[in-house]
Amino acid sequence: MKGTTWGDRLFDGFNYTLLAILGFITIYPFINLFAISLNDALDSLRGGIYFLPRKFSLLNYQIIFEQGDLLRATIMSVTRTVVGTVCGVLATVMVSYTLSRKEFVLRKPLNLILVFTLFINAGLLPSYMLIVNLNLMNNFAVYILPMLISAYNIMIVRSYFEQIPDGMVESAKIDGASDYQILFRVIIPVSMPVIATITLFIAVMHWNSWFDNYLYTSGNKELNLLQLELMKILLTSVNEVANSSNPTNSDALKTNPDAIRAAMTIIVTMPILFVYPFLQRYFVKGIMVASMKE
């Protein structure tokens, strides 16, 4: 290119090389897990599997998908993720809009309380007692209500809303629009980048969550999530391999916990990998704009 010096080309080459190395370091663990999950489990004990399976086998996935409760748990995980994401985004947007308005009297004290919650946590025991007293044990609502609001997400969206020109809101008020009309017809359409960002945050949180299932809904198998069922499969595989003299599943002797773990990681990661490309451009823009408050 004209106008570029030798130093510029050297600098660009260094940046590209560094980014390529960082990209490889980030992607390689996933490629390695994928190769191990598609390799014969007993053969993978020898090691030496890096990018491609040495002895192709689908037994690891077969053992996982043969479990009877897996389909129901997958449907429950998808349902929780969809319902939790929609409710969480809606609640976050409405609270953030309220806290972003300068005319709101309690704006400053509520913002301080939000910041306070980022540093202080009551702990597991008070949370458990609260869930019990609210009669949310073995109830689908326990997946949604405790995670409905996140102080971190509210701060991101609030910062984005505060950068929207006040003239847009004032013009809508002059035209007779209510606060709900202003939010849904003026604010949200110009805030899609930050909304897509928190949508991804909330969806990943719900999809990966399993501890609340173990803690609050373990008494109702109908509410079991995919992640908890996969953890049970892993523990079963470990126990059967350890007690190989009296196995309950002959296929378990042909695999190992590391291979099962690799296959499980691929299964729970793929849905997010499919969703992320559709939100990537909004995600990057939303993070950049929300983090730089004028």
mmCIF file of C-alpha atoms in Angstrom:
data_model
loop_
_atom_site.group_PDB
_atom_site.id
_atom_site.type_symbol
_atom_site.label_atom_id
_atom_site.label_comp_id
_atom_site.label_asym_id
_atom_site.label_seq_id
_atom_site.Cartn_x
_atom_site.Cartn_y
_atom_site.Cartn_z
ATOM 1 C CA MET A 1 0.000 0.000 0.000
ATOM 2 C CA LYS A 2 1.163 3.507 -0.792
ATOM 3 C CA GLY A 3 2.143 5.676 2.149
ATOM 4 C CA THR A 4 2.943 2.778 4.466
ATOM 5 C CA THR A 5 6.433 2.602 5.884
ATOM 6 C CA TRP A 6 8.513 -0.419 6.753
ATOM 7 C CA GLY A 7 7.770 0.223 10.416
ATOM 8 C CA ASP A 8 4.006 0.245 9.758
ATOM 9 C CA ARG A 9 4.176 -3.084 7.938
ATOM 10 C CA LEU A 10 6.272 -4.562 10.732
ATOM 11 C CA PHE A 11 3.799 -3.327 13.337
ATOM 12 C CA ASP A 12 0.831 -4.744 11.387
ATOM 13 C CA GLY A 13 2.615 -8.062 10.937
ATOM 14 C CA PHE A 14 3.327 -8.249 14.663
ATOM 15 C CA ASN A 15 -0.343 -7.512 15.486
ATOM 16 C CA TYR A 16 -1.646 -10.137 13.055
ATOM 17 C CA THR A 17 0.788 -12.726 14.392
ATOM 18 C CA LEU A 18 -0.122 -11.984 17.999
ATOM 19 C CA LEU A 19 -3.859 -12.136 17.256
ATOM 20 C CA ALA A 20 -3.413 -15.417 15.367
ATOM 21 C CA ILE A 21 -1.564 -16.930 18.344
ATOM 22 C CA LEU A 22 -4.209 -15.730 20.815
ATOM 23 C CA GLY A 23 -6.976 -17.031 18.553
ATOM 24 C CA PHE A 24 -5.299 -20.432 18.318
ATOM 25 C CA ILE A 25 -4.828 -20.604 22.099
ATOM 26 C CA THR A 26 -8.534 -19.800 22.540
ATOM 27 C CA ILE A 27 -9.908 -22.236 19.939
ATOM 28 C CA TYR A 28 -7.531 -25.176 20.351
ATOM 29 C CA PRO A 29 -8.973 -26.547 23.654
ATOM 30 C CA PHE A 30 -12.398 -26.825 22.021
ATOM 31 C CA ILE A 31 -10.947 -28.537 18.924
ATOM 32 C CA ASN A 32 -9.039 -30.948 21.153
ATOM 33 C CA LEU A 33 -12.172 -31.815 23.163
ATOM 34 C CA PHE A 34 -14.108 -32.365 19.943
ATOM 35 C CA ALA A 35 -11.424 -34.746 18.656
ATOM 36 C CA ILE A 36 -11.352 -36.683 21.945
ATOM 37 C CA SER A 37 -15.148 -36.962 22.010
ATOM 38 C CA LEU A 38 -15.127 -38.535 18.515
ATOM 39 C CA ASN A 39 -12.244 -40.884 19.268
ATOM 40 C CA ASP A 40 -12.464 -44.390 20.691
ATOM 41 C CA ALA A 41 -12.329 -43.834 24.461
ATOM 42 C CA LEU A 42 -9.911 -46.666 25.230
ATOM 43 C CA ASP A 43 -7.638 -45.551 22.396
ATOM 44 C CA SER A 44 -7.658 -41.970 23.700
ATOM 45 C CA LEU A 45 -6.094 -43.219 26.959
ATOM 46 C CA ARG A 46 -2.852 -43.577 25.005
ATOM 47 C CA GLY A 47 -2.822 -39.803 24.490
ATOM 48 C CA GLY A 48 -1.458 -38.097 21.414
ATOM 49 C CA ILE A 49 -4.832 -36.778 20.157
ATOM 50 C CA TYR A 50 -4.607 -33.122 19.178
ATOM 51 C CA PHE A 51 -6.700 -31.994 16.193
ATOM 52 C CA LEU A 52 -8.324 -35.116 14.681
ATOM 53 C CA PRO A 53 -9.611 -38.384 16.168
ATOM 54 C CA ARG A 54 -7.192 -41.272 15.656
ATOM 55 C CA LYS A 55 -9.826 -44.013 15.867
ATOM 56 C CA PHE A 56 -13.275 -42.618 15.034
ATOM 57 C CA SER A 57 -16.137 -43.681 17.308
ATOM 58 C CA LEU A 58 -19.550 -42.305 18.302
ATOM 59 C CA LEU A 59 -19.848 -44.496 21.390
ATOM 60 C CA ASN A 60 -19.315 -41.592 23.790
ATOM 61 C CA TYR A 61 -22.303 -39.740 22.341
ATOM 62 C CA GLN A 62 -24.298 -42.970 22.114
ATOM 63 C CA ILE A 63 -23.877 -43.617 25.845
ATOM 64 C CA ILE A 64 -25.073 -40.091 26.623
ATOM 65 C CA PHE A 65 -28.094 -40.047 24.299
ATOM 66 C CA GLU A 66 -29.259 -43.520 25.337
ATOM 67 C CA GLN A 67 -30.219 -42.128 28.731
ATOM 68 C CA GLY A 68 -34.017 -42.043 28.980
ATOM 69 C CA ASP A 69 -34.326 -38.710 30.806
ATOM 70 C CA LEU A 70 -32.050 -36.740 28.500
ATOM 71 C CA LEU A 71 -34.708 -35.597 25.993
ATOM 72 C CA ARG A 72 -37.043 -34.379 28.726
ATOM 73 C CA ALA A 73 -34.169 -32.586 30.452
ATOM 74 C CA THR A 74 -33.174 -30.926 27.167
ATOM 75 C CA ILE A 75 -36.719 -29.653 26.649
ATOM 76 C CA MET A 76 -36.748 -28.317 30.206
ATOM 77 C CA SER A 77 -33.390 -26.555 29.716
ATOM 78 C CA VAL A 78 -34.577 -24.963 26.468
ATOM 79 C CA THR A 79 -37.848 -23.899 28.107
ATOM 80 C CA ARG A 80 -36.028 -22.387 31.050
ATOM 81 C CA THR A 81 -33.577 -20.570 28.800
ATOM 82 C CA VAL A 82 -36.290 -19.089 26.576
ATOM 83 C CA VAL A 83 -38.666 -18.081 29.376
ATOM 84 C CA GLY A 84 -35.867 -16.866 31.650
ATOM 85 C CA THR A 85 -34.223 -14.833 28.899
ATOM 86 C CA VAL A 86 -37.438 -13.137 27.783
ATOM 87 C CA CYS A 87 -38.493 -12.292 31.351
ATOM 88 C CA GLY A 88 -34.979 -11.254 32.363
ATOM 89 C CA VAL A 89 -34.455 -8.945 29.384
ATOM 90 C CA LEU A 90 -37.878 -7.351 29.820
ATOM 91 C CA ALA A 91 -37.369 -6.743 33.551
ATOM 92 C CA THR A 92 -33.818 -5.451 33.050
ATOM 93 C CA VAL A 93 -34.870 -3.015 30.327
ATOM 94 C CA MET A 94 -37.783 -1.631 32.343
ATOM 95 C CA VAL A 95 -35.752 -1.150 35.538
ATOM 96 C CA SER A 96 -32.819 0.334 33.617
ATOM 97 C CA TYR A 97 -35.057 2.829 31.833
ATOM 98 C CA THR A 98 -36.542 3.956 35.150
ATOM 99 C CA LEU A 99 -33.112 4.410 36.744
ATOM 100 C CA SER A 100 -31.825 6.309 33.710
ATOM 101 C CA ARG A 101 -34.459 9.060 33.986
ATOM 102 C CA LYS A 102 -33.177 12.109 35.839
ATOM 103 C CA GLU A 103 -36.668 13.047 37.018
ATOM 104 C CA PHE A 104 -37.012 9.783 38.969
ATOM 105 C CA VAL A 105 -36.798 10.781 42.658
ATOM 106 C CA LEU A 106 -35.233 7.545 43.966
ATOM 107 C CA ARG A 107 -32.711 7.289 41.134
ATOM 108 C CA LYS A 108 -29.547 7.918 43.178
ATOM 109 C CA PRO A 109 -30.323 5.782 46.257
ATOM 110 C CA LEU A 110 -31.442 2.828 44.124
ATOM 111 C CA ASN A 111 -28.316 3.074 42.000
ATOM 112 C CA LEU A 112 -26.218 2.992 45.188
ATOM 113 C CA ILE A 113 -28.115 -0.091 46.386
ATOM 114 C CA LEU A 114 -27.388 -1.813 43.049
ATOM 115 C CA VAL A 115 -23.679 -1.095 43.390
ATOM 116 C CA PHE A 116 -23.784 -2.321 46.994
ATOM 117 C CA THR A 117 -25.200 -5.697 45.905
ATOM 118 C CA LEU A 118 -22.211 -6.248 43.620
ATOM 119 C CA PHE A 119 -19.901 -6.372 46.638
ATOM 120 C CA ILE A 120 -22.110 -7.868 49.367
ATOM 121 C CA ASN A 121 -23.730 -11.303 49.115
ATOM 122 C CA ALA A 122 -25.859 -12.833 51.863
ATOM 123 C CA GLY A 123 -24.615 -16.334 51.047
ATOM 124 C CA LEU A 124 -26.165 -19.697 50.271
ATOM 125 C CA LEU A 125 -28.020 -20.376 53.552
ATOM 126 C CA PRO A 126 -30.134 -17.164 53.603
ATOM 127 C CA SER A 127 -30.932 -17.661 49.913
ATOM 128 C CA TYR A 128 -32.071 -21.225 50.575
ATOM 129 C CA MET A 129 -34.226 -20.136 53.520
ATOM 130 C CA LEU A 130 -35.803 -17.414 51.370
ATOM 131 C CA ILE A 131 -36.653 -19.908 48.608
ATOM 132 C CA VAL A 132 -38.228 -22.246 51.184
ATOM 133 C CA ASN A 133 -40.291 -19.457 52.784
ATOM 134 C CA LEU A 134 -41.548 -18.341 49.365
ATOM 135 C CA ASN A 135 -42.718 -21.919 48.623
ATOM 136 C CA LEU A 136 -40.580 -22.096 45.494
ATOM 137 C CA MET A 137 -39.091 -25.512 46.226
ATOM 138 C CA ASN A 138 -39.714 -27.981 43.371
ATOM 139 C CA ASN A 139 -41.339 -25.189 41.401
ATOM 140 C CA PHE A 140 -40.393 -24.032 37.889
ATOM 141 C CA ALA A 141 -40.573 -20.418 39.092
ATOM 142 C CA VAL A 142 -37.402 -20.966 41.145
ATOM 143 C CA TYR A 143 -35.491 -21.013 37.853
ATOM 144 C CA ILE A 144 -36.859 -17.620 36.805
ATOM 145 C CA LEU A 145 -37.567 -15.328 39.771
ATOM 146 C CA PRO A 146 -34.172 -15.380 41.595
ATOM 147 C CA MET A 147 -32.373 -14.582 38.321
ATOM 148 C CA LEU A 148 -34.876 -12.057 37.033
ATOM 149 C CA ILE A 149 -32.692 -9.043 37.825
ATOM 150 C CA SER A 150 -28.915 -8.654 37.684
ATOM 151 C CA ALA A 151 -27.286 -5.490 38.998
ATOM 152 C CA TYR A 152 -24.462 -5.830 36.482
ATOM 153 C CA ASN A 153 -26.848 -6.057 33.518
ATOM 154 C CA ILE A 154 -28.899 -3.125 34.807
ATOM 155 C CA MET A 155 -25.788 -0.947 35.048
ATOM 156 C CA ILE A 156 -24.821 -1.787 31.460
ATOM 157 C CA VAL A 157 -28.267 -1.028 30.033
ATOM 158 C CA ARG A 158 -28.755 2.056 32.215
ATOM 159 C CA SER A 159 -25.452 3.532 30.994
ATOM 160 C CA TYR A 160 -26.549 2.961 27.404
ATOM 161 C CA PHE A 161 -29.955 4.572 27.977
ATOM 162 C CA GLU A 162 -28.345 7.625 29.599
ATOM 163 C CA GLN A 163 -26.506 8.353 26.336
ATOM 164 C CA ILE A 164 -29.707 8.560 24.306
ATOM 165 C CA PRO A 165 -30.507 12.260 23.627
ATOM 166 C CA ASP A 166 -33.175 13.652 25.937
ATOM 167 C CA GLY A 167 -34.741 15.333 22.918
ATOM 168 C CA MET A 168 -36.054 12.007 21.666
ATOM 169 C CA VAL A 169 -37.914 11.380 24.914
ATOM 170 C CA GLU A 170 -39.179 14.964 25.183
ATOM 171 C CA SER A 171 -40.469 14.902 21.619
ATOM 172 C CA ALA A 172 -42.379 11.705 22.306
ATOM 173 C CA LYS A 173 -43.870 13.214 25.477
ATOM 174 C CA ILE A 174 -44.987 16.307 23.552
ATOM 175 C CA ASP A 175 -46.753 13.992 21.103
ATOM 176 C CA GLY A 176 -48.620 12.449 24.028
ATOM 177 C CA ALA A 177 -46.704 9.179 24.373
ATOM 178 C CA SER A 178 -46.788 7.413 27.724
ATOM 179 C CA ASP A 179 -43.685 6.044 29.449
ATOM 180 C CA TYR A 180 -44.428 2.540 28.148
ATOM 181 C CA GLN A 181 -44.831 3.841 24.595
ATOM 182 C CA ILE A 182 -41.583 5.793 24.895
ATOM 183 C CA LEU A 183 -39.738 2.717 26.155
ATOM 184 C CA PHE A 184 -41.035 0.223 23.610
ATOM 185 C CA ARG A 185 -41.375 2.497 20.555
ATOM 186 C CA VAL A 186 -38.507 4.971 21.032
ATOM 187 C CA ILE A 187 -35.856 3.665 23.418
ATOM 188 C CA ILE A 188 -35.747 -0.061 22.608
ATOM 189 C CA PRO A 189 -35.510 0.318 18.786
ATOM 190 C CA VAL A 190 -32.337 2.421 19.129
ATOM 191 C CA SER A 191 -30.883 0.210 21.882
ATOM 192 C CA MET A 192 -30.724 -3.153 20.122
ATOM 193 C CA PRO A 193 -26.913 -3.524 20.542
ATOM 194 C CA VAL A 194 -27.029 -3.407 24.353
ATOM 195 C CA ILE A 195 -30.236 -5.468 24.484
ATOM 196 C CA ALA A 196 -28.597 -8.157 22.337
ATOM 197 C CA THR A 197 -25.618 -8.075 24.699
ATOM 198 C CA ILE A 198 -27.619 -8.730 27.868
ATOM 199 C CA THR A 199 -29.756 -11.260 25.994
ATOM 200 C CA LEU A 200 -26.633 -13.309 25.380
ATOM 201 C CA PHE A 201 -25.497 -12.868 28.993
ATOM 202 C CA ILE A 202 -28.835 -14.001 30.426
ATOM 203 C CA ALA A 203 -29.300 -16.882 27.965
ATOM 204 C CA VAL A 204 -25.838 -18.310 28.714
ATOM 205 C CA MET A 205 -26.461 -17.967 32.460
ATOM 206 C CA HIS A 206 -29.727 -19.911 32.268
ATOM 207 C CA TRP A 207 -28.402 -22.535 29.866
ATOM 208 C CA ASN A 208 -25.314 -23.309 31.969
ATOM 209 C CA SER A 209 -27.076 -23.229 35.331
ATOM 210 C CA TRP A 210 -27.470 -26.521 37.186
ATOM 211 C CA PHE A 211 -26.783 -25.881 40.867
ATOM 212 C CA ASP A 212 -30.233 -24.401 41.533
ATOM 213 C CA ASN A 213 -31.701 -27.538 39.961
ATOM 214 C CA TYR A 214 -29.616 -29.682 42.325
ATOM 215 C CA LEU A 215 -30.444 -27.521 45.332
ATOM 216 C CA TYR A 216 -34.086 -26.532 44.896
ATOM 217 C CA THR A 217 -35.827 -28.959 42.495
ATOM 218 C CA SER A 218 -34.052 -32.289 42.953
ATOM 219 C CA GLY A 219 -37.278 -33.674 44.425
ATOM 220 C CA ASN A 220 -39.108 -33.295 41.114
ATOM 221 C CA LYS A 221 -37.518 -35.221 38.241
ATOM 222 C CA GLU A 222 -39.779 -33.441 35.740
ATOM 223 C CA LEU A 223 -37.824 -30.230 36.429
ATOM 224 C CA ASN A 224 -34.350 -31.712 35.955
ATOM 225 C CA LEU A 225 -32.154 -29.798 33.528
ATOM 226 C CA LEU A 226 -29.797 -31.062 30.844
ATOM 227 C CA GLN A 227 -26.666 -30.069 32.745
ATOM 228 C CA LEU A 228 -27.689 -32.000 35.864
ATOM 229 C CA GLU A 229 -28.572 -35.098 33.840
ATOM 230 C CA LEU A 230 -25.213 -34.947 32.066
ATOM 231 C CA MET A 231 -23.454 -34.674 35.410
ATOM 232 C CA LYS A 232 -25.310 -37.799 36.558
ATOM 233 C CA ILE A 233 -24.179 -39.613 33.413
ATOM 234 C CA LEU A 234 -20.592 -38.623 34.116
ATOM 235 C CA LEU A 235 -20.779 -39.850 37.713
ATOM 236 C CA THR A 236 -22.416 -43.089 36.580
ATOM 237 C CA SER A 237 -19.670 -43.624 34.024
ATOM 238 C CA VAL A 238 -16.981 -43.039 36.645
ATOM 239 C CA ASN A 239 -18.589 -45.478 39.091
ATOM 240 C CA GLU A 240 -19.099 -48.201 36.490
ATOM 241 C CA VAL A 241 -15.531 -47.933 35.286
ATOM 242 C CA ALA A 242 -14.308 -48.061 38.877
ATOM 243 C CA ASN A 243 -16.514 -51.085 39.631
ATOM 244 C CA SER A 244 -15.782 -52.876 36.388
ATOM 245 C CA SER A 245 -16.150 -56.282 38.038
ATOM 246 C CA ASN A 246 -19.925 -55.740 38.230
ATOM 247 C CA PRO A 247 -20.930 -53.223 35.535
ATOM 248 C CA THR A 248 -24.547 -52.197 34.884
ATOM 249 C CA ASN A 249 -23.771 -51.103 31.333
ATOM 250 C CA SER A 250 -21.352 -53.072 29.157
ATOM 251 C CA ASP A 251 -20.702 -50.003 27.009
ATOM 252 C CA ALA A 252 -19.361 -48.174 30.063
ATOM 253 C CA LEU A 253 -16.315 -50.468 30.018
ATOM 254 C CA LYS A 254 -15.510 -49.216 26.514
ATOM 255 C CA THR A 255 -15.262 -45.596 27.547
ATOM 256 C CA ASN A 256 -13.671 -43.435 30.248
ATOM 257 C CA PRO A 257 -14.726 -40.353 32.220
ATOM 258 C CA ASP A 258 -12.475 -37.996 30.211
ATOM 259 C CA ALA A 259 -14.102 -39.055 26.934
ATOM 260 C CA ILE A 260 -17.592 -38.684 28.405
ATOM 261 C CA ARG A 261 -16.653 -35.286 29.795
ATOM 262 C CA ALA A 262 -15.401 -34.149 26.387
ATOM 263 C CA ALA A 263 -18.632 -35.269 24.688
ATOM 264 C CA MET A 264 -20.720 -33.542 27.367
ATOM 265 C CA THR A 265 -18.797 -30.297 26.906
ATOM 266 C CA ILE A 266 -19.483 -30.356 23.179
ATOM 267 C CA ILE A 267 -23.197 -31.041 23.718
ATOM 268 C CA VAL A 268 -23.779 -28.167 26.147
ATOM 269 C CA THR A 269 -21.595 -25.718 24.177
ATOM 270 C CA MET A 270 -22.992 -26.175 20.671
ATOM 271 C CA PRO A 271 -26.339 -24.341 21.205
ATOM 272 C CA ILE A 272 -24.553 -21.197 22.405
ATOM 273 C CA LEU A 273 -22.074 -21.424 19.517
ATOM 274 C CA PHE A 274 -24.972 -21.505 17.061
ATOM 275 C CA VAL A 275 -26.698 -18.503 18.653
ATOM 276 C CA TYR A 276 -23.644 -16.287 19.137
ATOM 277 C CA PRO A 277 -22.918 -15.492 15.428
ATOM 278 C CA PHE A 278 -26.383 -13.940 15.070
ATOM 279 C CA LEU A 279 -25.748 -11.632 18.053
ATOM 280 C CA GLN A 280 -22.043 -10.943 17.546
ATOM 281 C CA ARG A 281 -22.271 -7.588 15.776
ATOM 282 C CA TYR A 282 -24.749 -6.272 18.368
ATOM 283 C CA PHE A 283 -22.749 -7.824 21.206
ATOM 284 C CA VAL A 284 -19.472 -6.058 20.305
ATOM 285 C CA LYS A 285 -21.147 -2.712 19.695
ATOM 286 C CA GLY A 286 -23.233 -2.936 22.854
ATOM 287 C CA ILE A 287 -20.232 -3.676 25.063
ATOM 288 C CA MET A 288 -18.181 -0.833 23.567
ATOM 289 C CA VAL A 289 -20.905 1.818 23.745
ATOM 290 C CA ALA A 290 -22.227 0.883 27.197
ATOM 291 C CA SER A 291 -18.753 0.942 28.696
ATOM 292 C CA MET A 292 -17.915 4.439 27.435
ATOM 293 C CA LYS A 293 -20.295 6.847 29.109
ATOM 294 C CA GLU A 294 -20.032 10.442 27.922
#
